Amino acid sequence: MPSEKEINEENLKMKRLRFIVDLTMNILYQQNLTMKESLELIIATKKSVLKLFPDKSETFDLIYLPRFYRVVKEKFLTGGNDGY
């Protein structure tokens, strides 16, 4: 059974994860980024998340990449942004 310290550390990592993902989503939605900048932001976000959870690359790809790509698709394929 995990110790209280381990549980607290895991909770802190989860809070950081949520913050990173929420911040990325907000930037993707609100900033006038080019497609390249958007994709670079997603790559940087994945690197940051993997520093917290090094063995969770596949989980990131399954859960967060589709969310990020949906925003990028909405902005660039529906004319929400003219930058490329």
C-alpha positions as MATLAB code, in Angstrom:
seq = 'MPSEKEINEENLKMKRLRFIVDLTMNILYQQNLTMKESLELIIATKKSVLKLFPDKSETFDLIYLPRFYRVVKEKFLTGGNDGY';
ca = [
       0.000    0.000    0.000;
       1.388    3.435   -0.918;
       2.450    5.733    1.873;
       0.754    9.052    2.499;
       3.813   10.811    1.094;
       3.609    8.798   -2.144;
      -0.092    9.534   -2.461;
       0.524   13.254   -1.939;
       3.314   13.235   -4.538;
       1.067   11.468   -7.039;
      -1.735   13.958   -6.377;
       0.668   16.843   -6.952;
       1.812   15.311  -10.241;
      -1.817   14.920  -11.320;
      -2.520   18.587  -10.510;
       0.488   19.603  -12.589;
      -0.709   17.387  -15.429;
      -4.156   18.995  -15.392;
      -2.600   22.462  -15.311;
      -0.309   21.717  -18.271;
      -3.117   20.206  -20.338;
      -5.594   22.979  -19.482;
      -3.026   25.662  -20.280;
      -2.226   24.027  -23.610;
      -5.904   23.792  -24.520;
      -6.425   27.460  -23.628;
      -3.431   28.564  -25.675;
      -4.551   26.490  -28.663;
      -8.052   27.971  -28.494;
      -7.233   31.573  -27.636;
      -3.924   32.431  -29.272;
      -3.492   33.174  -32.937;
      -0.908   30.438  -33.535;
       0.171   29.068  -36.869;
      -0.285   25.378  -37.576;
       3.433   24.846  -36.985;
       3.344   26.707  -33.666;
       0.306   24.710  -32.578;
       2.014   21.411  -33.333;
       5.213   22.552  -31.616;
       3.170   23.434  -28.537;
       1.610   19.970  -28.521;
       5.054   18.351  -28.788;
       6.383   20.513  -25.941;
       3.342   19.628  -23.845;
       3.927   15.926  -24.389;
       7.572   16.310  -23.323;
       6.492   18.119  -20.151;
       3.904   15.480  -19.321;
       6.395   12.673  -19.910;
       8.774   14.286  -17.412;
       6.042   13.792  -14.816;
       4.979   10.350  -16.064;
       7.861    8.879  -18.104;
       6.182    5.563  -18.883;
       2.855    7.015  -20.064;
       3.548    8.019  -23.663;
       0.855    5.721  -25.038;
      -1.648    6.980  -22.485;
      -0.891   10.570  -23.507;
      -1.378    9.632  -27.160;
      -4.716    7.979  -26.428;
      -6.181   10.615  -24.117;
      -4.676   14.017  -24.873;
      -3.494   13.992  -28.488;
      -7.026   13.579  -29.876;
      -8.178   16.559  -27.782;
      -5.341   18.757  -28.982;
      -5.708   17.674  -32.598;
      -9.440   18.352  -32.481;
      -8.743   21.980  -31.576;
      -6.118   22.295  -34.306;
      -8.484   20.711  -36.813;
     -11.299   23.086  -35.822;
      -9.057   26.125  -36.206;
      -7.320   25.235  -39.436;
      -9.730   23.053  -41.373;
     -12.835   25.119  -40.665;
     -11.185   28.472  -41.269;
     -10.877   29.533  -37.640;
      -7.305   30.720  -38.219;
      -5.480   31.876  -41.331;
      -1.953   31.078  -40.105;
       0.021   28.175  -41.612;
];
